[in-house]
Coordinates of C-alpha atoms in Angstrom, one line a residue:
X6 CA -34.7 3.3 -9.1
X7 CA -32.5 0.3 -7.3
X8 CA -29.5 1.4 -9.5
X9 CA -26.6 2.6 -7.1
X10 CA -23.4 5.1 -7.9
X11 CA -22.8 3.4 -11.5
X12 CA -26.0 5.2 -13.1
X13 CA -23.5 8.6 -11.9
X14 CA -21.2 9.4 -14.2
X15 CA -18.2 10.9 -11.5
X16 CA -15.7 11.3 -14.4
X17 CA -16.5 14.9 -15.0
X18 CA -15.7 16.0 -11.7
X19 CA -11.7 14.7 -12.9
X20 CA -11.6 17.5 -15.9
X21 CA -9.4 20.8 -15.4
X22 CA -12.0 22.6 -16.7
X23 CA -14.4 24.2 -14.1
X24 CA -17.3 24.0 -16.5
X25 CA -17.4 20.5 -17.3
X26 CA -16.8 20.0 -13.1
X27 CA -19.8 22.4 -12.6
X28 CA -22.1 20.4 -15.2
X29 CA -21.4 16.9 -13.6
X30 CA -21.9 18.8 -10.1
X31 CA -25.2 19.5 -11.2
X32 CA -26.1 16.3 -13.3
X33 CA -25.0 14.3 -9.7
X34 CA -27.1 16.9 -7.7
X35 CA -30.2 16.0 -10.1
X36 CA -29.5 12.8 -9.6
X37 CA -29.9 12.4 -5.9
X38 CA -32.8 14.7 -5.6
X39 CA -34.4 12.0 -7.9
X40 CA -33.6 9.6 -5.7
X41 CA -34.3 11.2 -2.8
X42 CA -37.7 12.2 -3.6
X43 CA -38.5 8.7 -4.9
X44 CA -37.8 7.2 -1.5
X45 CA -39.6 9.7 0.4
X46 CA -42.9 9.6 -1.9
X47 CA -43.1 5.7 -1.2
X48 CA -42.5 5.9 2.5
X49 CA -45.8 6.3 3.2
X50 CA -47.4 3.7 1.5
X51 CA -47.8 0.2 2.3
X52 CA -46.0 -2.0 0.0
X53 CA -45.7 -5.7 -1.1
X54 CA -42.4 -7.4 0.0
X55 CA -41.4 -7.2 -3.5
X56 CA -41.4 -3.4 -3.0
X57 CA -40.1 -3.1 -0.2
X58 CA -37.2 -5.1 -1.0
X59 CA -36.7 -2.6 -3.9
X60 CA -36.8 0.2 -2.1
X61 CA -34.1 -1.4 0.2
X62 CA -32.0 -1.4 -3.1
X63 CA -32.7 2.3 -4.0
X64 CA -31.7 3.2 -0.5
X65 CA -28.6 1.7 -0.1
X66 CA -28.0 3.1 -4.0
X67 CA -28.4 6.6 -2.3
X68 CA -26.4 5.3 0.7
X69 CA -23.2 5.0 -1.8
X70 CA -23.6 8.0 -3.4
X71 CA -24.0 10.2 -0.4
X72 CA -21.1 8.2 0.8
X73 CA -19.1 9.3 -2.3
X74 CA -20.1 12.7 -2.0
X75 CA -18.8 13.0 1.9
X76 CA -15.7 11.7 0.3
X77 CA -15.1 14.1 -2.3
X78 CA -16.5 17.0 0.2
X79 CA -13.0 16.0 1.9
X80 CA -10.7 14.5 -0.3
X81 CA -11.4 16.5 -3.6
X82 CA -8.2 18.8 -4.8
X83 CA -11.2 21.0 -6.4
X84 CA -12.5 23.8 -4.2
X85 CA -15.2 24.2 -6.1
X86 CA -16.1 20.3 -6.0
X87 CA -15.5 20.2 -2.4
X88 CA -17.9 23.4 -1.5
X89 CA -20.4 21.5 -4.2
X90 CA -20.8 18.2 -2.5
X91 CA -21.1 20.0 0.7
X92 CA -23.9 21.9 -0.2
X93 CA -25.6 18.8 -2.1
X94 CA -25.0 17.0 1.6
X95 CA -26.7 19.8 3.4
X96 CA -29.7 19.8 1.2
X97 CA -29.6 16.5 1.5
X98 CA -30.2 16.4 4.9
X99 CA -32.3 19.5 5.3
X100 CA -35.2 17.4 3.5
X101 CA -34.7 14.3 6.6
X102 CA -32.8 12.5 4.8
X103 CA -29.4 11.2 7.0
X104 CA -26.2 11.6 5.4
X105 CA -23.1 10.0 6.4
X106 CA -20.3 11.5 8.5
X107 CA -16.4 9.8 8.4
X108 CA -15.4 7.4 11.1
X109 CA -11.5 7.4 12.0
X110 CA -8.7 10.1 12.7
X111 CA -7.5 10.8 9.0
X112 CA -6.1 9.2 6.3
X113 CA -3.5 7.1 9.0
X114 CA -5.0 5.2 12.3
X115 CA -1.0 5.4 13.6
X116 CA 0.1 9.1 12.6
X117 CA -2.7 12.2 14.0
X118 CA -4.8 13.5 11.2
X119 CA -3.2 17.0 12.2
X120 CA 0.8 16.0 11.3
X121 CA -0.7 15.2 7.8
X122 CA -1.5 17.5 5.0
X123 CA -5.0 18.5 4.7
X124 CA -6.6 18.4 1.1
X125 CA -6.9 22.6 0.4
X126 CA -4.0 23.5 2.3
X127 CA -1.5 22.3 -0.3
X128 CA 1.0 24.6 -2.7
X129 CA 1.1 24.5 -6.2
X130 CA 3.2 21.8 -7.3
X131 CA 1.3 19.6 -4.7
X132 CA -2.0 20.7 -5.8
X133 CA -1.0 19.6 -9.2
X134 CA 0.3 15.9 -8.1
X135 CA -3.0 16.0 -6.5
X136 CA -4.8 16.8 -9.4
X137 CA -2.8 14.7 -11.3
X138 CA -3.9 11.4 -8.6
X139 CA -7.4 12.6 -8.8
X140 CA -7.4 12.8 -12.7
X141 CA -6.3 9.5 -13.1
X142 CA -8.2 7.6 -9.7
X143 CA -11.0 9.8 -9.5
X144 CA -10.0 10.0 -6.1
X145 CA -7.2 11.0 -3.7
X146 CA -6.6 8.1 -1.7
X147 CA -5.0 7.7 1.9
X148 CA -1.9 6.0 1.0
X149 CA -1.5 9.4 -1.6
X150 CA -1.8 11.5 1.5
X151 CA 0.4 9.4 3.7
X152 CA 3.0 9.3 0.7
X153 CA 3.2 13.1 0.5
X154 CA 5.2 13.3 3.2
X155 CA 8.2 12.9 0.3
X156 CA 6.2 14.7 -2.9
X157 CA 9.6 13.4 -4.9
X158 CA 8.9 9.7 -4.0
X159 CA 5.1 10.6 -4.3
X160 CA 5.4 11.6 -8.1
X161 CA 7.4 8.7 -9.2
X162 CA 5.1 6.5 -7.5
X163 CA 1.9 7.6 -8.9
X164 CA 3.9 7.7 -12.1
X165 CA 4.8 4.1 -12.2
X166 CA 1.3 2.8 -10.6
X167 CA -1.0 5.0 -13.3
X168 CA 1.9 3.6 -16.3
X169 CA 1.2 -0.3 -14.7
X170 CA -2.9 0.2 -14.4
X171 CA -3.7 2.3 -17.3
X172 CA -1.5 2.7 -20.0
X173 CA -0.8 0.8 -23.1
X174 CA 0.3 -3.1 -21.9
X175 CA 0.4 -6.6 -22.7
X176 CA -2.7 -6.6 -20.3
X177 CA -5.9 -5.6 -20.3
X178 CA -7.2 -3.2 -17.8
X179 CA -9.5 -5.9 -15.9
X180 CA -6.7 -8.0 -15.6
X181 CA -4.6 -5.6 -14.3
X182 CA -7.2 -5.1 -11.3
X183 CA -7.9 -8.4 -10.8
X184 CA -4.4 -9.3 -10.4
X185 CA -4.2 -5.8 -7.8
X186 CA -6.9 -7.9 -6.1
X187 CA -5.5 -11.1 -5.5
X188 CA -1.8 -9.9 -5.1
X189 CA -3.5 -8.0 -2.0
X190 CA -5.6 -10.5 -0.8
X191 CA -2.6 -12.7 0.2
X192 CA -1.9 -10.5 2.6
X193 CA -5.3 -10.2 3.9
X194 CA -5.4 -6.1 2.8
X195 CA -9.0 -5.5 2.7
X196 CA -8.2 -2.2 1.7
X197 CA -6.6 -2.4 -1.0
X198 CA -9.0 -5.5 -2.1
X199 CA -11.9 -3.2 -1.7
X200 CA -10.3 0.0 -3.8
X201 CA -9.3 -2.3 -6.8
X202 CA -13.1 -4.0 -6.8
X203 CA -14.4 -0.7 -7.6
X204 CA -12.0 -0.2 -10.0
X205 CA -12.4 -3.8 -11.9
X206 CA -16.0 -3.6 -11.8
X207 CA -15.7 0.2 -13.7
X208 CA -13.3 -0.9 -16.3
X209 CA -16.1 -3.7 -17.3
X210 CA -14.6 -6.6 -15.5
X211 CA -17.1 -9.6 -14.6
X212 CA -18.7 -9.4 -11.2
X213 CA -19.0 -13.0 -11.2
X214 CA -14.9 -13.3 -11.1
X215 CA -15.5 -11.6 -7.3
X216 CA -16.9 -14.4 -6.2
X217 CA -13.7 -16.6 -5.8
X218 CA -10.3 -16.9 -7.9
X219 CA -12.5 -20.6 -9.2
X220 CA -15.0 -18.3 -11.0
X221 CA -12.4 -16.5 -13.0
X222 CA -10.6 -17.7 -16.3
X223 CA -8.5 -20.9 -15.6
X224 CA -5.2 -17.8 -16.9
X225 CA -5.7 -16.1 -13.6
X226 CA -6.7 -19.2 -11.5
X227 CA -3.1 -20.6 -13.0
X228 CA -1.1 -17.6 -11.1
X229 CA -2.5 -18.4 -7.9
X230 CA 0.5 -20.5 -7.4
X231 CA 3.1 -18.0 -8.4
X232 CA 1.1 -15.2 -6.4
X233 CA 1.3 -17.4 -3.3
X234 CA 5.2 -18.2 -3.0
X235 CA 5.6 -14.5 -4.0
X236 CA 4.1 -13.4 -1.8
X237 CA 5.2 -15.5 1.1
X238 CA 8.7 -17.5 0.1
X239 CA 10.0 -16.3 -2.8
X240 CA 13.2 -18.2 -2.8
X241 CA 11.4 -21.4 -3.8
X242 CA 10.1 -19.8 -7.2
X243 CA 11.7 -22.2 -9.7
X244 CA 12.3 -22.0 -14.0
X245 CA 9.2 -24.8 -13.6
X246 CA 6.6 -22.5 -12.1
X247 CA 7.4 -19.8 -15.3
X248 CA 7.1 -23.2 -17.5
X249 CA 3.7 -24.3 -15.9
X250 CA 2.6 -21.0 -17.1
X251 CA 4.0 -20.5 -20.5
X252 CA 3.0 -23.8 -21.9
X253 CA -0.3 -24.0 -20.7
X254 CA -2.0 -24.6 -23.9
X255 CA -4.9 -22.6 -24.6
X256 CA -4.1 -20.8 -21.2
X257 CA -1.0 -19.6 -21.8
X258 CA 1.1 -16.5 -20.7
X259 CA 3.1 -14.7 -23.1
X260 CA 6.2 -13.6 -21.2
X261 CA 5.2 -10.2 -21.8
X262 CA 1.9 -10.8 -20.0
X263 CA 3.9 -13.0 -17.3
X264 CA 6.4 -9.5 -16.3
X265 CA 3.2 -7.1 -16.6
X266 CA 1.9 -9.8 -13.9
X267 CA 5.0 -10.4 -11.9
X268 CA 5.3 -6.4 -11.6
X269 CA 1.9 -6.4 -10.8
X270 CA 2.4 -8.9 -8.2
X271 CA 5.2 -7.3 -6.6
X272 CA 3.6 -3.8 -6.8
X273 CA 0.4 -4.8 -4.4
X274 CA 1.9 -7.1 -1.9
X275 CA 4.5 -4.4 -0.9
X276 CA 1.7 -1.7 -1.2
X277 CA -0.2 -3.9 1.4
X278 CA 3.1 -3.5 3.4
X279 CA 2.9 0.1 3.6
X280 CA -1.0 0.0 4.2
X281 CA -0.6 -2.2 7.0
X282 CA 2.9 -0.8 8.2
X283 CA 1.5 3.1 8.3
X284 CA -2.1 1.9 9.7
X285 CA -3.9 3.2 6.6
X286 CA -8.1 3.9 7.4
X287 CA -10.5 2.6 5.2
X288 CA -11.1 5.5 2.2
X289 CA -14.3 7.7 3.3
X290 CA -16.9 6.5 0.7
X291 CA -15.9 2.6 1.5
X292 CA -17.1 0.3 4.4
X293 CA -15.1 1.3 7.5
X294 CA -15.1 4.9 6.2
X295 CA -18.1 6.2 7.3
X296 CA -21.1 5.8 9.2
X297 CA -25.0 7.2 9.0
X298 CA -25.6 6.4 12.3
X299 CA -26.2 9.9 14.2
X300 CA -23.4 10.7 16.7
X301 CA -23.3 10.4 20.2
X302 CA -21.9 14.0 21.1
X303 CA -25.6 16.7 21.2
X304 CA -23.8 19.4 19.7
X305 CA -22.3 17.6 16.4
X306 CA -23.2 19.5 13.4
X307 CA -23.3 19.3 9.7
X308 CA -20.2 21.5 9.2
X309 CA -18.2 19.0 11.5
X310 CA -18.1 17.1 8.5
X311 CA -16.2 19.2 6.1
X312 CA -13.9 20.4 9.2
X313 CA -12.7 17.1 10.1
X314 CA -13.7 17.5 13.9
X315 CA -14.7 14.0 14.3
X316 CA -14.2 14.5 18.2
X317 CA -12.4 11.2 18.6
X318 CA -9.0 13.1 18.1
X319 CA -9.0 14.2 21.2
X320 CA -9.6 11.1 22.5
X321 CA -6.7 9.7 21.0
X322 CA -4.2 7.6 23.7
X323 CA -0.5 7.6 22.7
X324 CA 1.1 4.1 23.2
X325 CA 4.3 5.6 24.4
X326 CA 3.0 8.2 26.8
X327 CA 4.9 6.2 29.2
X328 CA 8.6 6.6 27.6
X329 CA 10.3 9.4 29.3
X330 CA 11.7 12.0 27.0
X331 CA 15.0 11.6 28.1
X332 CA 15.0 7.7 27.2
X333 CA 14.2 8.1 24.0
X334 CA 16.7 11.0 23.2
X335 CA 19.6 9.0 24.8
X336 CA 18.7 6.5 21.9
X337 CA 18.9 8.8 19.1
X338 CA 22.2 9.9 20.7
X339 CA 23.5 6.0 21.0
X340 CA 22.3 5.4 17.3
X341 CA 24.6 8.6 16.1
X342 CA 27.3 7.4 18.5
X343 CA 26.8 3.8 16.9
X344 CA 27.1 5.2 13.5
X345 CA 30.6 7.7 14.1
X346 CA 32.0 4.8 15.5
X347 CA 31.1 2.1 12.6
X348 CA 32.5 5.3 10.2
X349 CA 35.8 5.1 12.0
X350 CA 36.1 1.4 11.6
X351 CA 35.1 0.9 8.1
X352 CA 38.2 3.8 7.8
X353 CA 40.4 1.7 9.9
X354 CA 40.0 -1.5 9.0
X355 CA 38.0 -4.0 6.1
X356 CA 36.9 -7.5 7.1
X357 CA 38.3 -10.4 4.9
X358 CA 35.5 -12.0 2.6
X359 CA 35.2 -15.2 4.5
X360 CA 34.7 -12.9 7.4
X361 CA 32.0 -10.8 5.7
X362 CA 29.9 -14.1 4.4
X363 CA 30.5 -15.4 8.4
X364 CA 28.5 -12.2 9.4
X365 CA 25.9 -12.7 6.7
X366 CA 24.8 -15.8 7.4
X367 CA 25.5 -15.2 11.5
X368 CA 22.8 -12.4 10.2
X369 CA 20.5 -14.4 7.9
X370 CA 19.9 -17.2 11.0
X371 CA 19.6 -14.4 13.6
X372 CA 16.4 -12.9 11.3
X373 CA 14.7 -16.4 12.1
X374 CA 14.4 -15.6 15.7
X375 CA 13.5 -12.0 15.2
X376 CA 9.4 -12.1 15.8
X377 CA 6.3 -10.0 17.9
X378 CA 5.4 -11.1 21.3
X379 CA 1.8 -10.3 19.4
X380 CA 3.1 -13.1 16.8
X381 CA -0.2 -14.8 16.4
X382 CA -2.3 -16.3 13.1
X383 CA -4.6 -13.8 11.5
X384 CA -7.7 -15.9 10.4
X385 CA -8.9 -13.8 6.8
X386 CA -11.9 -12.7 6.3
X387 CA -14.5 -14.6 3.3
X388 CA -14.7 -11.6 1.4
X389 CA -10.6 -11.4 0.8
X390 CA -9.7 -15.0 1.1
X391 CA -12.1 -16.0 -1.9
X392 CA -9.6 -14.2 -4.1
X393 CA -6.9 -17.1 -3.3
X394 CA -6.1 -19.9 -2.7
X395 CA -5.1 -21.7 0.5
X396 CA -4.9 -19.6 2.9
X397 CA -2.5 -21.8 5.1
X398 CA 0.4 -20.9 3.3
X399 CA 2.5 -18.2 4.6
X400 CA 5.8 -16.5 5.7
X401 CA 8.3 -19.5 6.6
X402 CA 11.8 -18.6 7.6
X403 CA 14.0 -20.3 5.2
X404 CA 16.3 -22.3 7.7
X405 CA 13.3 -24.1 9.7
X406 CA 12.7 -28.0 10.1
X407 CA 16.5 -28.4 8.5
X408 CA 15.1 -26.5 4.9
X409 CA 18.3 -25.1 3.7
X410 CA 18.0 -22.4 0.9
X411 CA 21.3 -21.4 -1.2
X412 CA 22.6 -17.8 -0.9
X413 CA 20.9 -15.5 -3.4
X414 CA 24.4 -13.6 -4.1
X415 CA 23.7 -9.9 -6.1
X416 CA 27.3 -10.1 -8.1
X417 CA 25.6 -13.0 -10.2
X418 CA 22.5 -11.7 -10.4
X419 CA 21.0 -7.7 -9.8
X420 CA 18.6 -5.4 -10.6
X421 CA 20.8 -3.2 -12.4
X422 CA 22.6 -5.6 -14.9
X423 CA 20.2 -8.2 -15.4
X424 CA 16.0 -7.3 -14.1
X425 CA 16.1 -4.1 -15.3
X426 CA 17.0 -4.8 -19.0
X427 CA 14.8 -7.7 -18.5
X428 CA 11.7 -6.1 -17.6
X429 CA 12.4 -3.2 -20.1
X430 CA 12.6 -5.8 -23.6
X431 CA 9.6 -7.2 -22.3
X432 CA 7.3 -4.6 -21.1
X433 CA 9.1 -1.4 -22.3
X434 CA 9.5 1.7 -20.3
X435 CA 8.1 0.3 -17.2
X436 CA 12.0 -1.0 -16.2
X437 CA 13.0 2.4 -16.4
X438 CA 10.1 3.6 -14.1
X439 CA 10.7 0.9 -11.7
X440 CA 14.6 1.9 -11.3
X441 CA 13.7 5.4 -11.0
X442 CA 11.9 3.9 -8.2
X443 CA 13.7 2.0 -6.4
X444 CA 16.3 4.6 -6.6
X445 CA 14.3 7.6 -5.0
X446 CA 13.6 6.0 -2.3
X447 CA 17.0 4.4 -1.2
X448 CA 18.6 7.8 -1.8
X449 CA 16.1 10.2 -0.3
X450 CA 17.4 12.1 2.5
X451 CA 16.9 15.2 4.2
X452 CA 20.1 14.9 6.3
X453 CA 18.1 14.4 9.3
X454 CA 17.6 12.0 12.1
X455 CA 14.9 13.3 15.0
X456 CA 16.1 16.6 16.2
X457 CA 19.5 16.7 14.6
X458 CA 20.6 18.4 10.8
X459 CA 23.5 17.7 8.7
X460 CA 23.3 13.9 9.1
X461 CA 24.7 11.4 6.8
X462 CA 22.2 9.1 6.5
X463 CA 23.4 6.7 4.0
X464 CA 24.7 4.0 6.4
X465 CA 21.4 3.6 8.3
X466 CA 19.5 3.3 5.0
X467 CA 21.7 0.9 3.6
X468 CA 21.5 -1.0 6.8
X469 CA 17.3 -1.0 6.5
X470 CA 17.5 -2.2 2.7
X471 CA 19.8 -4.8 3.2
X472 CA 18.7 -6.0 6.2
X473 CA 15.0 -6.5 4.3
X474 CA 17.1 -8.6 1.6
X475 CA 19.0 -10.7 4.0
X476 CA 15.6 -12.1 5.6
X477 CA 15.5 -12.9 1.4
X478 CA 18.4 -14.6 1.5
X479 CA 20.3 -11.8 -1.1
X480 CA 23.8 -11.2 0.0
X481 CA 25.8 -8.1 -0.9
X482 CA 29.7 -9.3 -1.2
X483 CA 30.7 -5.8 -0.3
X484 CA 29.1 -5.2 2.6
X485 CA 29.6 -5.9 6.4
X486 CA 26.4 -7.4 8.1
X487 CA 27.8 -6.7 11.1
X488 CA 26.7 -3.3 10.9
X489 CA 22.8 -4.1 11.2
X490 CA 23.0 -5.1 14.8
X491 CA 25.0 -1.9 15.8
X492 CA 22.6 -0.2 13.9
X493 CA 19.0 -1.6 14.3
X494 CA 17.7 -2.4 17.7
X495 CA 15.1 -5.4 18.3
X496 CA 11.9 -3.2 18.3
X497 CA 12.9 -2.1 15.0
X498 CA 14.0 -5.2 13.6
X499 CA 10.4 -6.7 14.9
X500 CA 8.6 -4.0 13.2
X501 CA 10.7 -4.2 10.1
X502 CA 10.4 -8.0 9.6
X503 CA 6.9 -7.7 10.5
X504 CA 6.0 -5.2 7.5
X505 CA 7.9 -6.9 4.9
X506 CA 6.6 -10.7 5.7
X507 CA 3.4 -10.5 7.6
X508 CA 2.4 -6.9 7.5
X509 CA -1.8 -8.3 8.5
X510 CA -0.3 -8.9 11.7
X511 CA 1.9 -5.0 11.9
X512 CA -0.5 -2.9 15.3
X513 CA 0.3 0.5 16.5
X514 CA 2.1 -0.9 19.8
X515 CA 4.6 -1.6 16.8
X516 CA 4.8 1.1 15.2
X517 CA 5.1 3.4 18.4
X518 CA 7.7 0.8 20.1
X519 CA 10.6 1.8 17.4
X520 CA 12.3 5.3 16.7
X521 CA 10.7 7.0 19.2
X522 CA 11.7 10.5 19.2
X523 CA 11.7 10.4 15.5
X524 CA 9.3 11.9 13.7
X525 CA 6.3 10.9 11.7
X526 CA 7.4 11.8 8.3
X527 CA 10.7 9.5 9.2
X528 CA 8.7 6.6 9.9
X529 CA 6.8 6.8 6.6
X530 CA 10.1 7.3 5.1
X531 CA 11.1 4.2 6.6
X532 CA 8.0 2.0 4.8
X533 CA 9.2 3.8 1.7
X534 CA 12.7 1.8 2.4
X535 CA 11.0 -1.8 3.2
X536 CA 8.3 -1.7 0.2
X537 CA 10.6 -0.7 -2.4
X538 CA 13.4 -3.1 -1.0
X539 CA 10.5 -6.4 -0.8
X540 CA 9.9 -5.3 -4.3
X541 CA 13.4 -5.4 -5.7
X542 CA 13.8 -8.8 -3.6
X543 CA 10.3 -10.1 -5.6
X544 CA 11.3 -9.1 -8.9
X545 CA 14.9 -10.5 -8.4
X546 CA 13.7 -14.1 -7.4
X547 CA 11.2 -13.9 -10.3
X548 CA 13.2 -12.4 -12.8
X549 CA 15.8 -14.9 -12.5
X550 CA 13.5 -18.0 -13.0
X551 CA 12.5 -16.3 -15.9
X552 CA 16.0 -15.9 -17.0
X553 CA 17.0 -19.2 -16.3
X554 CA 13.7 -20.4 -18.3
X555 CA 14.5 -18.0 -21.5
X556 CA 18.9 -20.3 -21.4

């Protein structure tokens, strides 16, 4: 009886088709009853050590699976598997056996659980994304219900993510995971590290590989190396680190394997920007998520559970309280000033080119000095920093200690002439997901900024993206970078610079501190902006060492 949630099979509960949710309902309900009536027929009898240490197992193997009911009692796009699990959790408990209740404020630590869309409230075209996320997951997870804020980014997202992790590919599926895992783990993002675990282990991979990047296959210990300066310096990936992996004898990459990777790659350390950057809560059914300790408010009941009223909302303190109303609307006003009067310029006059690449790299040396008063080393936890190696190596601005790094100029090499066809011949279709993308999220507007309509937005975007590539080093010819200081203030530019580089060390003080009387959904719309632009700047470093290798 010491088996835990893999002797359940959860994939029913995925199907359209009420019956076949109904039957797994009741084969999971079976289940625990087992369970639960083993445990409480051996409670009262003494035991050898041996036994008791069994019983330990079966307990915390009924621990997970009431934890994953509580989840899907929440998070479940299915009525009927939400009222289910409910039910199973009140029987549960109705025979003394404690079930678990959700710690946190919702899906986000930074944004109230309230502002966000609760699972059952949804229309139809976002109850089918939903089912869609939960069909392929087997859950709905919090960066899904953070994303859906912007259900058109939200779609192509999941799109591209369920293409790269379970469709046909030059990898296989526990590689894919894996490579999720350590990708993450570089950026300290337990919560990502945790969600692809469970995923690894139920496509078959190897436990043994979770004990340190030394226990897997010498292939994956080899892009360690190319996960690390990534990750954290991208401008020094050279021709020789796609060689070193190419020709490693019986360890080779093929360079379709090496972009399914390098995507990979790209995908989870700028999803580990987004976790960190919109304070994303551990999921419900992993650690962090829940608790079975009994809480400390008398009148707590049972249906609290289902209801999200986790009492700590209420409880909630607001970083900037202290900002007066008026100071932060005089700063959405001086950001729409800023941006008629940049619009009258630009009509006016246009800089010479020598005065443009002045401004750049006036721009590029400023981003050196742009960093948190909170700026202080995050030491990572055993359980992620197994899955890479040396830790010591991080974000360096390019320019320190005299380290000079040469322009990355777009007009000789972009995404839209030269990665995407590149990533398309190698790993086809994916290129064309990718673009779709990239391009969503740097066009998405709803003419808004705070409490004014009818904005043109498209300056301040373009201001955010390239901004995120100038910290790269990738210049745009055509555009003036003295726009980004009339444009973005220092809070921002901390937060931004923050996300993109060291997003284990992003708090709420940050979050809070920038765009103050903007709302929520803006925000979020704003980490859509830096993931997707860390991405493209990724890929492009990447891409063009693997160019450069291919002349």
């Amino acid at each position: 009886m010491a088996e835990g949630e893999n002797e359940v099979r959860w994939d029913g509960l995925c199907s359209r088709d009420s019956t076949t949710r109904e039957t797994a309902l009741e084969n999971i309900r079976q289940t625990i009853l087992r369970k639960t009536e083993y445990l409480r027929s051996v409670k009262e009898t003494p035991h050898r050590t041996s036994d008791r240490l069994s019983n330990t197992e079966s307990s915390d193997g009924l621990n997970k699976l009431l934890a994953h009911l509580l989840m899907l009692s929440k998070r479940c796009p299915f009525k009927d598997v939400r009222e289910k699990s409910e039910f199973i959790l009140k029987s549960i408990q109705e025979l003394g056996i404690r079930i678990p209740r959700p710690l946190g404020q919702g899906p986000s630590r930074f944004i109230p659980e309230k502002e966000i869309l609760q699972v059952g409230s949804e229309d139809a075209q976002m109850h089918a994304l939903f089912a869609d996320s939960f069909a392929a997951l087997g859950r709905l997870d919090n960066i899904t219900l953070v994303m859906v804020f912007h259900p058109q980014y939200l779609e192509s997202f999941l799109k591209t993510q369920h293409y790269l992790l379970q469709m046909d590919g030059p990898l296989p599926l526990h590689y894919r995971h894996y490579i999720g895992i350590m990708a993450a783990a570089r950026h300290q993002c337990s919560y990502l590290v945790n969600l692809h675990v469970n995923d690894f282990l139920h496509v078959g991979g190897d436990p043994k590989w979770l004990n340190g990047l030394e226990n897997a296959p010498q292939k994956l210990q080899n892009l360690g190396e190319l996960n690390k300066v990534l990750a954290h310096r991208p401008w020094l990936i050279t021709k020789e680190h796609i060689e070193g992996l190419l020709k490693a004898e019986e360890h080779s990459w093929s360079l379709a394997e090496l972009v399914h990777a390098v995507v990979l790659l790209t995908h989870y350390h700028s999803l580990a920007s987004f976790t960190f950057g919109c304070g994303i809560s551990p999921e419900i059914h992993c650690d962090g998520g829940h608790t079975f300790r009994p809480p400390s408010v008398s009148n707590y009941c049972i249906c609290d559970i289902t209801n999200g009223n986790h009492t700590v909302d209420e409880m909630q303190v607001n970083s900037t309280e202290n900002v007066s109303v008026s100071d932060s609307f005089f700063e959405v006003e001086a950001l729409m000033e800023k941006m008629r009067q940049l619009q009258e310029c630009r009509d006016e006059e246009e800089a010479s080119q020598e005065e443009m690449a002045s401004r750049f790299e006036i721009e590029k040396r400023e981003s050196m000095f742009v960093f948190s008063s909170d700026d202080e080393e995050v030491t990572p936890a055993r359980d992620v920093s197994r899955h890479f190696e040396d830790p010591s190596y991080g974000y360096k601005d390019f320019s320190r200690h005299g380290m000079h790094v040469p322009t990355f100029r777009v007009q000789d090499y972009c995404w839209e002439d030269h990665g995407y066809s590149l990533v398309n011949r190698l790993y086809p279709d994916v290129g064309q997901l990718i673009d779709e993308k990239f391009h969503i999220a740097y066009n998405l507007t709803y003419n808004t900024m705070a409490m004014h309509k009818d904005v043109d937005t498209s300056m301040l975007r373009r201001a955010i993206w390239n901004y995120i590539h100038c910290m790269f080093g990738i210049r745009y010819d055509d555009y003036d970078y003295g726009e980004i200081n009339q444009l973005l203030d220092r809070s921002f530019k901390v937060y931004i610079k923050t996300v993109v580089c060291t997003p284990e060390k992003v708090t709420k003080r940050m979050y809070d501190s920038f765009w103050r009387q903007f709302k929520h959904s803006e925000k979020v719309h704003v980490n859509l902006l830096l993931i997707e632009a860390r991405m493209q700047a990724e890929l492009l470093y990447a891409l063009r060492a693997i160019t450069r290798y291919m002349t």
